[in-house]
Coordinates of C-alpha atoms in Angstrom, one line a residue:
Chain A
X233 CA -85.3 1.4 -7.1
X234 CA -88.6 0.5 -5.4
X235 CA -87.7 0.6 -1.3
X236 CA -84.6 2.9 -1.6
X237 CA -83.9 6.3 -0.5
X238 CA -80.5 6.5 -0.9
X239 CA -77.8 5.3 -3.6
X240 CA -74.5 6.3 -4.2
X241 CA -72.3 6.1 -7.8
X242 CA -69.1 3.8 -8.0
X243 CA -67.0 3.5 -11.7
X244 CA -65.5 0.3 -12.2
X245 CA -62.1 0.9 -11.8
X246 CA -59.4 -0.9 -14.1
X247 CA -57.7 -2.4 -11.4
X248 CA -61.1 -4.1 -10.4
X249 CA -61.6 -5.8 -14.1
X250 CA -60.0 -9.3 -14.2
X251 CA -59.0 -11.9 -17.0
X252 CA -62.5 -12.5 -17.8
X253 CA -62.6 -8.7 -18.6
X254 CA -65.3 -8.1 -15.6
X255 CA -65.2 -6.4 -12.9
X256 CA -64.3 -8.7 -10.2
X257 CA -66.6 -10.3 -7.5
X258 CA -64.9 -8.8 -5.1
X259 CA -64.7 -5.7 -5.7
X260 CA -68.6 -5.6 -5.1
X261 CA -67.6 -6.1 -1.6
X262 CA -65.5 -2.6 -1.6
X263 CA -68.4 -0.9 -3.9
X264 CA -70.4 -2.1 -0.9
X265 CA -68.7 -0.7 1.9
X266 CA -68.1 2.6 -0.3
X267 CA -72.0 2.6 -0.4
X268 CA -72.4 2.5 3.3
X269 CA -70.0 5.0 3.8
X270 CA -71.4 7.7 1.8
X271 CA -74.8 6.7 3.4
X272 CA -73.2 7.1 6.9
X273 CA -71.7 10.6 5.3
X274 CA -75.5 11.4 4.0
X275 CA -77.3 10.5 7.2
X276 CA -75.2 10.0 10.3
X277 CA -72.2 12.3 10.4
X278 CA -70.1 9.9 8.8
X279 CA -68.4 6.5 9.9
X280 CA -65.9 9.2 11.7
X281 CA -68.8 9.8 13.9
X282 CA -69.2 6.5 15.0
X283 CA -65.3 5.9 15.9
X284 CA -65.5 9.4 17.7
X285 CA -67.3 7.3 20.2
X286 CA -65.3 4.7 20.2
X287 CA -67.2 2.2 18.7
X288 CA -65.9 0.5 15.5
X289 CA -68.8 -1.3 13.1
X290 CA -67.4 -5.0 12.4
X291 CA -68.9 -6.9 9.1
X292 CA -70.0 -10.0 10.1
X293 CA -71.8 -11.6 7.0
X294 CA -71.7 -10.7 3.3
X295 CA -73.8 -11.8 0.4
X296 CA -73.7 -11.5 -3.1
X297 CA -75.8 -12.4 -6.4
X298 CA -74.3 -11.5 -9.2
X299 CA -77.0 -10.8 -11.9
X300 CA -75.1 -9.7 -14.6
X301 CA -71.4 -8.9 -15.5
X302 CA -70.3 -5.0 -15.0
X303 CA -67.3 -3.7 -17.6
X304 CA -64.5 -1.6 -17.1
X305 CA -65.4 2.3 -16.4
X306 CA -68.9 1.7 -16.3
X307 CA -70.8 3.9 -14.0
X308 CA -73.6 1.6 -11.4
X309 CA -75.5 2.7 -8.6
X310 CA -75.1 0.9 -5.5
X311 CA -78.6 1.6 -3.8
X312 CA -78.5 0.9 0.2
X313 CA -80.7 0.7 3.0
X314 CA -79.9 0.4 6.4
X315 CA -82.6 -2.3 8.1
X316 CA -82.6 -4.5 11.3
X317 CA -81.0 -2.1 14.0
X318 CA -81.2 -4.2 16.9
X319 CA -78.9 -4.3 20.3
X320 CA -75.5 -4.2 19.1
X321 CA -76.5 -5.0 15.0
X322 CA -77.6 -3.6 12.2
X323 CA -77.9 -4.8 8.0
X324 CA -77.2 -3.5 5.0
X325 CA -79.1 -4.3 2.1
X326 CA -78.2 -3.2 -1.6
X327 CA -79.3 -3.0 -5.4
X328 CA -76.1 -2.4 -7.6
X329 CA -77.9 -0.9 -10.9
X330 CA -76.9 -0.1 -14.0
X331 CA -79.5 2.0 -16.0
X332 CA -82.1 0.8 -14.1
X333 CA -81.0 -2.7 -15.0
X334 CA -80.1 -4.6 -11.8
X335 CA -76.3 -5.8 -12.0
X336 CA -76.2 -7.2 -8.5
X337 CA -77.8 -7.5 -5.2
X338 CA -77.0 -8.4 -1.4
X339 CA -76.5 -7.4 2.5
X340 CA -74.0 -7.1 4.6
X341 CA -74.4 -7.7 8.6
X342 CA -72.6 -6.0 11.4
X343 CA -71.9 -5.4 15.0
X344 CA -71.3 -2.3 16.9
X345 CA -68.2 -3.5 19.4
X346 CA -66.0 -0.8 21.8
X347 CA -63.0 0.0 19.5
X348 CA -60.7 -0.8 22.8
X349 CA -62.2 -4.0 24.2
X350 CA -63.8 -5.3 20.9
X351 CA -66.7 -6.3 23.3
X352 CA -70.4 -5.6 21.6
X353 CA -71.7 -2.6 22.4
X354 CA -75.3 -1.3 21.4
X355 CA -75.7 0.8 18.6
X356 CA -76.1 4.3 19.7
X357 CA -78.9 6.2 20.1
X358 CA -78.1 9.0 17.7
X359 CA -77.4 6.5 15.1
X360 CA -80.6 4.4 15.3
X361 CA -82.4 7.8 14.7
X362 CA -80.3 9.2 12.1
X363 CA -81.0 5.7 10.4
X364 CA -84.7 5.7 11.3
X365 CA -85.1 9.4 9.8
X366 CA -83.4 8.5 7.1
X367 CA -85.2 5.1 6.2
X368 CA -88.3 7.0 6.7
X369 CA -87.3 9.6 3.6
X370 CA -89.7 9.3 1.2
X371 CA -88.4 7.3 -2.4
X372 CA -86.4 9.6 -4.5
Chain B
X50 CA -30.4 -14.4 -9.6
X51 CA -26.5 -12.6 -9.3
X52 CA -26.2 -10.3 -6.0
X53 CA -29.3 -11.7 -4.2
X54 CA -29.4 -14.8 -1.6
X55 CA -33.2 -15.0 -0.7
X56 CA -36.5 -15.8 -2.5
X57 CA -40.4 -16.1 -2.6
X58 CA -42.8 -17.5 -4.3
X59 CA -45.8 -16.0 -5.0
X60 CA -48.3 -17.1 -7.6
X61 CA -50.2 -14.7 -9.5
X62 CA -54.2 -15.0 -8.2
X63 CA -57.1 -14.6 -10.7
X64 CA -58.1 -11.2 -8.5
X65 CA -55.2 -9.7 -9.7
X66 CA -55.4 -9.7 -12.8
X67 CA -57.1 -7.2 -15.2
X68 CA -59.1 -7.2 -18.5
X69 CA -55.5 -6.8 -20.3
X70 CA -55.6 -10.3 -19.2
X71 CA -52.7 -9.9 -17.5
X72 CA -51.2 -9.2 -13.6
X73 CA -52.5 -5.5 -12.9
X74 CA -49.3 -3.9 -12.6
X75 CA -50.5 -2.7 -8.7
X76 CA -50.3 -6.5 -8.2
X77 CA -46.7 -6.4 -7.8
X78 CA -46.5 -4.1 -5.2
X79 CA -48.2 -6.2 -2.9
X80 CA -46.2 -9.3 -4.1
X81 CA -43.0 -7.0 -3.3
X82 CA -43.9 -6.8 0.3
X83 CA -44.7 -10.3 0.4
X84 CA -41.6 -11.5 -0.6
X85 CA -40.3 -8.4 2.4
X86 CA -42.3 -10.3 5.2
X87 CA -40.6 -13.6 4.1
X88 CA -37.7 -12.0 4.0
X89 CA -37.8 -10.5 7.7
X90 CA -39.7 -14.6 8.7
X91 CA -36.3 -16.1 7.1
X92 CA -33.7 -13.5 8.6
X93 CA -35.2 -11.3 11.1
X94 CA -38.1 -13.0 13.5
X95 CA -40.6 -11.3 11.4
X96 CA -42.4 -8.3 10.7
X97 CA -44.1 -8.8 14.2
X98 CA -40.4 -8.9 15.9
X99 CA -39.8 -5.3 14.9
X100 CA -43.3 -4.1 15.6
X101 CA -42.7 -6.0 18.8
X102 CA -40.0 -3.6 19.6
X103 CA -42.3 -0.6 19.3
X104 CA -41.3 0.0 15.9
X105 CA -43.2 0.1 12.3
X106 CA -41.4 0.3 9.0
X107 CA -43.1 2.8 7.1
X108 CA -43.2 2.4 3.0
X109 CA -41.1 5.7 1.5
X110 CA -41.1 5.0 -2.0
X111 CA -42.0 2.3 -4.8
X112 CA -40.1 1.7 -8.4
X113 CA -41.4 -1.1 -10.5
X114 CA -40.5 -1.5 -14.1
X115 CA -42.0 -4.3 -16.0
X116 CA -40.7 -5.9 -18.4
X117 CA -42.7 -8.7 -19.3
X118 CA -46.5 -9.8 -18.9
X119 CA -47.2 -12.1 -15.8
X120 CA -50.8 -14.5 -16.6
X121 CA -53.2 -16.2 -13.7
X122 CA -51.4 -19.0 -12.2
X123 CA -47.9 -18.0 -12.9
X124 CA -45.2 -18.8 -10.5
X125 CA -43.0 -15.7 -9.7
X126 CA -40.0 -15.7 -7.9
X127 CA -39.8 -12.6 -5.8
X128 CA -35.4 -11.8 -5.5
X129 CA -35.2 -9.3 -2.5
X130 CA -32.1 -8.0 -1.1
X131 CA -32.0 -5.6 1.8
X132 CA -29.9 -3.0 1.0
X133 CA -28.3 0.3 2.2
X134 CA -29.6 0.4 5.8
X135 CA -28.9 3.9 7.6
X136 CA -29.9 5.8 10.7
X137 CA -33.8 5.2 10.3
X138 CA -33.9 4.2 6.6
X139 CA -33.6 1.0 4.5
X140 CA -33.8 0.1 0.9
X141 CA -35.1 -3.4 -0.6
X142 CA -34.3 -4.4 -4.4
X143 CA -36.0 -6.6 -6.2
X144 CA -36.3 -9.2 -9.3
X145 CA -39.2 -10.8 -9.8
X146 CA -38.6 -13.7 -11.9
X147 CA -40.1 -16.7 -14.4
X148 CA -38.4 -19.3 -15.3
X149 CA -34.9 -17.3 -14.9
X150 CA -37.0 -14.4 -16.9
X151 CA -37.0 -10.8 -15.6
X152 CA -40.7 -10.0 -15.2
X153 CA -39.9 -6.8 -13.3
X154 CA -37.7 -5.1 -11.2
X155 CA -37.4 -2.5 -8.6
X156 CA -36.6 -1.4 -4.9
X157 CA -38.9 -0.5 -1.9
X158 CA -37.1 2.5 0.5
X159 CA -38.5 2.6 4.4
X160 CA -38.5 4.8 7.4
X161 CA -38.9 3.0 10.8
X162 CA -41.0 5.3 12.9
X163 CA -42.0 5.0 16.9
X164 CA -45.5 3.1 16.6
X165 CA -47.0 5.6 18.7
X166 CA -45.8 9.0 18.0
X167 CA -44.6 8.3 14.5
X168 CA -41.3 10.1 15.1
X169 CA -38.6 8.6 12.5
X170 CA -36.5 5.9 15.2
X171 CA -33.0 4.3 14.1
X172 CA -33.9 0.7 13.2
X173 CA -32.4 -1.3 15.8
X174 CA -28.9 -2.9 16.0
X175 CA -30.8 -6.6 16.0
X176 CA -32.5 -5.8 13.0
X177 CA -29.0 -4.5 11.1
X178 CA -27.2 -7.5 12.3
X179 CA -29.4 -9.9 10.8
X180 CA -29.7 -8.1 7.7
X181 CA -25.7 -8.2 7.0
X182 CA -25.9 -11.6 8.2
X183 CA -28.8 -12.4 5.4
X184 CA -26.7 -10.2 2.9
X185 CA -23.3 -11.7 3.8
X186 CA -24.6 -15.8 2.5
X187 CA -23.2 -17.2 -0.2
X188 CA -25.6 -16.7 -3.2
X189 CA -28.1 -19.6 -3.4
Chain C
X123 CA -63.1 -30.3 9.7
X124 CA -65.5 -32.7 9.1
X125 CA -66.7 -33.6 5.8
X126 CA -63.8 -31.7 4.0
X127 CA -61.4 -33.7 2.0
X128 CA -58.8 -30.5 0.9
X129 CA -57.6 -27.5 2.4
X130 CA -55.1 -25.0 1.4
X131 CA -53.2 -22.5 3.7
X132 CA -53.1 -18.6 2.9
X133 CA -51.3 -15.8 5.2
X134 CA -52.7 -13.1 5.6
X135 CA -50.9 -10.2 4.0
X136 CA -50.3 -6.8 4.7
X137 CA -52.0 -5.2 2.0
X138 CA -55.2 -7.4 3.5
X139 CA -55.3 -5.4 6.5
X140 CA -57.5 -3.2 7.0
X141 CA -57.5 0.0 9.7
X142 CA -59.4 -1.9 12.2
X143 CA -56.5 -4.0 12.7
X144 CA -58.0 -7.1 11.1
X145 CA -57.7 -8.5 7.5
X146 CA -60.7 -6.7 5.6
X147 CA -64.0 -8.7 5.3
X148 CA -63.3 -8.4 1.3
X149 CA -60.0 -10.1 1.3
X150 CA -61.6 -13.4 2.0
X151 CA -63.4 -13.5 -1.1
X152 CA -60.2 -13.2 -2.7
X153 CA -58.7 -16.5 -0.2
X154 CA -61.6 -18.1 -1.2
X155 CA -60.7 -17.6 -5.0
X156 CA -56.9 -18.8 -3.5
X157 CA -58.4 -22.0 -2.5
X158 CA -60.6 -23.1 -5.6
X159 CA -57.7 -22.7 -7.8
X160 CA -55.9 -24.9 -5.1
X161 CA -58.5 -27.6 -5.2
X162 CA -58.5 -27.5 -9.0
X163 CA -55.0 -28.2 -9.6
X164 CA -54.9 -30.7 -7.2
X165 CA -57.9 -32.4 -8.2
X166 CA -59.1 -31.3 -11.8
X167 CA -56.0 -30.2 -13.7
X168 CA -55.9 -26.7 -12.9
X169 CA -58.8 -24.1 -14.1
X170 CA -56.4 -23.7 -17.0
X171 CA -57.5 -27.4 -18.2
X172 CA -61.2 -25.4 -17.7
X173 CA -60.4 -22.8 -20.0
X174 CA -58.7 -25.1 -22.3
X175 CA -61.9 -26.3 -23.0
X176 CA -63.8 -22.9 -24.5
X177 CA -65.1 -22.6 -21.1
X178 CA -64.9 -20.0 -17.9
X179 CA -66.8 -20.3 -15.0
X180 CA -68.4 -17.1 -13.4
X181 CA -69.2 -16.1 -9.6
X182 CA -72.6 -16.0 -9.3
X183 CA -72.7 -16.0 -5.3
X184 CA -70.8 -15.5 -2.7
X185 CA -71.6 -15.9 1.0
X186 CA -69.3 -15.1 3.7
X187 CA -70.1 -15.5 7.6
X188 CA -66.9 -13.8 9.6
X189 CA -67.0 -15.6 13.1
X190 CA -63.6 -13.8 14.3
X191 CA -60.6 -11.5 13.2
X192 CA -58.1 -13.0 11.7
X193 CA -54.3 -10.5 12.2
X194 CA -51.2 -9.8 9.8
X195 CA -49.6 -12.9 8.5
X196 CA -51.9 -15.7 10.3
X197 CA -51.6 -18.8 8.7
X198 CA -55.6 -19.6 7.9
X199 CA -56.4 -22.6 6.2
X200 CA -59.4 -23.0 3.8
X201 CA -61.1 -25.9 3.8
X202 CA -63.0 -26.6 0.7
X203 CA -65.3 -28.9 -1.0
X204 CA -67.6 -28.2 -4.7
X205 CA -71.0 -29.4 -3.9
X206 CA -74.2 -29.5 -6.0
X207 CA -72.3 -29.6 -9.4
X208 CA -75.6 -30.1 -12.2
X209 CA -76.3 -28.5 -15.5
X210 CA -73.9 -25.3 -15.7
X211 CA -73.8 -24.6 -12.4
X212 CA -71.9 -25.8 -9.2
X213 CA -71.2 -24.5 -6.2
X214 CA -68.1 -24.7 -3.3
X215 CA -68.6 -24.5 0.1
X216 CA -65.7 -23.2 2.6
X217 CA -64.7 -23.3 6.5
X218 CA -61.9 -20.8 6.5
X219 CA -59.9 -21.9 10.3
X220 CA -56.8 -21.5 12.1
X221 CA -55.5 -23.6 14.6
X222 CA -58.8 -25.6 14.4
X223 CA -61.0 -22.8 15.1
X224 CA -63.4 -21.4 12.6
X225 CA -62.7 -18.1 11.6
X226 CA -65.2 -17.4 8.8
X227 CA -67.6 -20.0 6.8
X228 CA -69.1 -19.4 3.8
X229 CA -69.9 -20.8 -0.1
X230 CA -70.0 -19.4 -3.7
X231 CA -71.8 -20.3 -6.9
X232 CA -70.7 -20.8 -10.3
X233 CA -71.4 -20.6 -13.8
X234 CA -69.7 -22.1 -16.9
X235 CA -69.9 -20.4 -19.7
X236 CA -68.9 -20.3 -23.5
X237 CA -66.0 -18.1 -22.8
X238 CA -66.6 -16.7 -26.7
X239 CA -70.1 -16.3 -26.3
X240 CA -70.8 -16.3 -22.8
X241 CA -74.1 -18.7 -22.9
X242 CA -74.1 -21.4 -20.2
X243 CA -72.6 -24.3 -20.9
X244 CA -72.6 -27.9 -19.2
X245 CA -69.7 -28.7 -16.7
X246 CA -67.8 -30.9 -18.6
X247 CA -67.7 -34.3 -17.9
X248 CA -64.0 -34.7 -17.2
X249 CA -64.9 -32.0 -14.5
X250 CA -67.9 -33.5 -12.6
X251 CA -65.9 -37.0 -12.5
X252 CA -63.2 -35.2 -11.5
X253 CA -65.3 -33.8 -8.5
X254 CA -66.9 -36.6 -8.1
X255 CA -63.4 -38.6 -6.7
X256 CA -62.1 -35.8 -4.6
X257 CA -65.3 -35.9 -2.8
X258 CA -65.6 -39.2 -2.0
X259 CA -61.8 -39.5 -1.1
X260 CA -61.7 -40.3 2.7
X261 CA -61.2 -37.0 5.1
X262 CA -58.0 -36.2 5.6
Chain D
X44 CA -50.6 22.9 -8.1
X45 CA -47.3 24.8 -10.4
X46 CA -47.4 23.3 -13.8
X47 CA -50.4 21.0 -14.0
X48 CA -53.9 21.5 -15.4
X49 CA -55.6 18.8 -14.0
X50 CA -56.8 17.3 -11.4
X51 CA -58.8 14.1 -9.6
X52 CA -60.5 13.7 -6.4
X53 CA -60.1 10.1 -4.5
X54 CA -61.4 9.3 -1.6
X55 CA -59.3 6.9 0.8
X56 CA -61.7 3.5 1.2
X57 CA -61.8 1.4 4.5
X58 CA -60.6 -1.1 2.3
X59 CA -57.3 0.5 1.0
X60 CA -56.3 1.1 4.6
X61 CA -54.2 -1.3 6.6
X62 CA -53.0 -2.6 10.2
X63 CA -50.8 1.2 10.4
X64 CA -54.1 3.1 10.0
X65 CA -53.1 4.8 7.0
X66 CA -54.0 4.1 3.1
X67 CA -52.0 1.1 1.9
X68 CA -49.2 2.5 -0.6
X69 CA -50.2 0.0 -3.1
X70 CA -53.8 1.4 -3.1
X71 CA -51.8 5.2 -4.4
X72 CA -50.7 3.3 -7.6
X73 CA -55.0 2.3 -8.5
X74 CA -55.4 5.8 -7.5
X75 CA -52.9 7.2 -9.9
X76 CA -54.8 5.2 -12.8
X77 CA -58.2 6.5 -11.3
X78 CA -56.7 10.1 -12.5
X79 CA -55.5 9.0 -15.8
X80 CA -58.6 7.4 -16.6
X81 CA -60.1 10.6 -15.3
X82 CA -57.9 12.5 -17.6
X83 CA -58.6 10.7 -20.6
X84 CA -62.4 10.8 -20.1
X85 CA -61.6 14.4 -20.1
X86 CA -59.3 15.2 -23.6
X87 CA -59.3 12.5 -24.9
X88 CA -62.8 10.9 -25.0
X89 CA -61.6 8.0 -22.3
X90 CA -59.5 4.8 -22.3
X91 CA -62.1 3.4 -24.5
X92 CA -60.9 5.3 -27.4
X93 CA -57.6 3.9 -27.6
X94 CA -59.2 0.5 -26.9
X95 CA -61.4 1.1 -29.6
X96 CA -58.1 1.9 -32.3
X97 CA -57.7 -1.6 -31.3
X98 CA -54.3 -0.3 -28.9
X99 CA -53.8 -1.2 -25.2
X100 CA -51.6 1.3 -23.2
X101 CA -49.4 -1.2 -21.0
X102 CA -47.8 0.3 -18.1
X103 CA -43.9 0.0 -18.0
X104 CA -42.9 1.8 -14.8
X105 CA -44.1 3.3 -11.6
X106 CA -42.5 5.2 -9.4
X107 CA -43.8 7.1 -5.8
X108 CA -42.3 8.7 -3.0
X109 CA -44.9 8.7 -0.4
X110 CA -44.2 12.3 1.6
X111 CA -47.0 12.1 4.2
X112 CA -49.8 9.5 5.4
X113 CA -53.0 9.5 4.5
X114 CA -55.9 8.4 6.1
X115 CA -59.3 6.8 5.6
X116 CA -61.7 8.9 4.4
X117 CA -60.0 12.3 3.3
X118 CA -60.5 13.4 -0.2
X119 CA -56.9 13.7 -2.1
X120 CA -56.6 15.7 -5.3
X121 CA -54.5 13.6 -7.8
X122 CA -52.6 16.3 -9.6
X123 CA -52.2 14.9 -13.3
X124 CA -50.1 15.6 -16.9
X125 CA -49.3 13.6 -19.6
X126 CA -45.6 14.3 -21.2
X127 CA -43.0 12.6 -23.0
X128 CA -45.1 10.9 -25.9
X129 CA -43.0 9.9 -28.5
X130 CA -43.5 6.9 -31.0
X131 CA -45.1 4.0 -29.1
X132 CA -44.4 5.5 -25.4
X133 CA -45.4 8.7 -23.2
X134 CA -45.5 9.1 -19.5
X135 CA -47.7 10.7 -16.6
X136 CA -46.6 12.7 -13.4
X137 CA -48.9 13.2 -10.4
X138 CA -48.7 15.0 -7.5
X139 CA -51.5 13.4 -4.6
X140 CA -52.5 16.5 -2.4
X141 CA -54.8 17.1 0.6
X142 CA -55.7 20.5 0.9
X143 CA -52.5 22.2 -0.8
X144 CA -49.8 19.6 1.5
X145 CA -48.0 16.9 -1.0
X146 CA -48.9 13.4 0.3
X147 CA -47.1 11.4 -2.9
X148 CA -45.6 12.2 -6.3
X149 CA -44.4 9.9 -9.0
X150 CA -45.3 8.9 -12.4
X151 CA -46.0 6.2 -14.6
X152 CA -44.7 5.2 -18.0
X153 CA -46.8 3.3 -21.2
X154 CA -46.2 1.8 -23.7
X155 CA -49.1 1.2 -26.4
X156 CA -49.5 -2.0 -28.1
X157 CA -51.4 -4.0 -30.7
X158 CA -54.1 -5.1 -28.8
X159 CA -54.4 -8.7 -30.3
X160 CA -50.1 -9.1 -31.2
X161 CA -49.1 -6.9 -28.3
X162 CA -46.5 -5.4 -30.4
X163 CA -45.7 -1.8 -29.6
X164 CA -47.5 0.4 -32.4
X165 CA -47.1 4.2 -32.4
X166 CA -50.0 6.4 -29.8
X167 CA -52.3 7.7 -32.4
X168 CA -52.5 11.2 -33.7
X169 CA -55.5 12.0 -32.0
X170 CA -54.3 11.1 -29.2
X171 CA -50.7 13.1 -29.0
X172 CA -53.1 15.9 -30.2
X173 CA -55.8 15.6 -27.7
X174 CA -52.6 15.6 -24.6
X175 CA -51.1 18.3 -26.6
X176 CA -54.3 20.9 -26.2
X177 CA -54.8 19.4 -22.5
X178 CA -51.3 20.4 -21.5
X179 CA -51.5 23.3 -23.1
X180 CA -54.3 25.1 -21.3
X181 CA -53.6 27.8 -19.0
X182 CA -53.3 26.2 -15.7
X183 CA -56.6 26.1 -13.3

């Protein structure tokens, strides 16, 4: 997937299909944040590592296209990317594949706040290189 | 519904439902604690009145048998009793209803903890009181 | 909220909940869903009367903005109008508040489809009339 | 783990946490059908098999006792066997571990069914063969 490094594997669960027999539209939103946290667990220590310094990652936008319909036990590729690091934000941006075929696509937004206060706080350092290093991997 | 005095209503949402084109059967779990936080609004100030006190009610164990198919839209009535409340332990039963159908029945057991440390706490004399108050009403 | 003619009111539920505390960014998709099934059977027969007709309408976007948390068993009420209905496609567009303030804003696409053959299919007539009279209602 | 031959790994999502900080007991019963679709894929060439004998497996009961919390992130081994099949019904136990410590246990019972009438017809040969080999292999 042109302009990813990374991607991660998610089977549509049965619990996830719905009367239409698809999987749901929202369970794209949980394949999504599965996605980012394997990336954090490929590239940043893990979304433990942020909490450990208590900072908590809040989703502040989502959004969706679904291209085609995904089936019961099928096995898709959510590809992810990490872009637009900036202050106390950062983006997610994702191809969900299945055999090269793309099944959906979107980006979810987020905010870096102090786990106690929920005030913003900037992303930290350590993460904006671990995400830099790992944006700068070349394709797979 | 013999033997119980409260109900809910919950109605089955098109997410929860799977490509049996029926209600997943993990569906009703969540609908069971549903028809529990109406139960503790009705009788009991609320989930947030024992949590209040310092206190959460941790889940111990499920049982669900289902005896019929539930469908998108349906309106269930949730039966919920409060039953056998000991020490730091309580039990709900349950019959979820349609139309004066069993759907499915079953019980909920619960350990109320200390919020912080987790250590198993007696569930307070408030919260017992208004339970054998809620159990002691005539039947609807 | 301005330019909204229908709402409908969801808790949010335990199971929502997420470990930050908050109900989890994906459960408003689902309220979402909650509410268009609302403004169907209160303005369009249900989308049972939609299926009645050989037809199912698909999610082909979502969009969520999340402006603040929302906690264990708030009462939230989505506001919720359908917008742009042409062709085989319409969308719905969605202020999700509570006690007048906005908690999250957003809007999701649709398809209708053959629900045999899955082609796109024209909203049916009965539907975009149907629309077309809860729109122009006066705001509540 | 004494007495099965199988097992799972599950990962605890953000998403099937909630306000306690711990993995939603509703989210254990989608994990227990994770492992029998797992166990399936592997002796009996997957749910799709039975689906395509034109046979659902409905799912009568569930019962778990939930022996310790677990928490977002951690990998749990869903311990897994198949017993009791007889005419149109068999059941599954589990036992959900994290590194050797029981977190849950409980099983499920199905009940097969003409897809299209949804009247109970008997599990297939293959398949009461298939469980049969699958139990009987020397434990892992």
């Amino acid at each position: 997937m042109d302009g990813f490094n990374f991607s991660t594997e998610v089977a549509v669960r049965f619990a996830e299909t719905d009367a239409q027999g698809i999987a749901h539209h929202a369970s794209f939103v949980v394949s999504l944040e599965v996605a980012r946290v394997a990336y954090l667990a490929e590239h940043a220590g893990g979304y433990l590592s942020i909490q450990a310094g208590g900072i908590e990652a809040l989703t502040t936008e989502v959004q969706l296209a679904y291209r085609r319909a995904a089936y019961f036990d099928e096995r898709l590729l959510v590809w992810t990317r990490c872009v637009d690091l900036r202050g106390a934000r950062f983006r997610y941006e994702y191809v969900v594949a299945r055999a090269g075929e793309v099944v959906a696509d979107g980006s979810t937004s987020h905010a870096t706040v102090d786990a106690v206060t929920r005030r913003p706080t900037r992303v930290p350092a350590w993460f904006v290189d671990a995400v830099a290093r790992a944006e700068a991997l070349p394709a797979l």
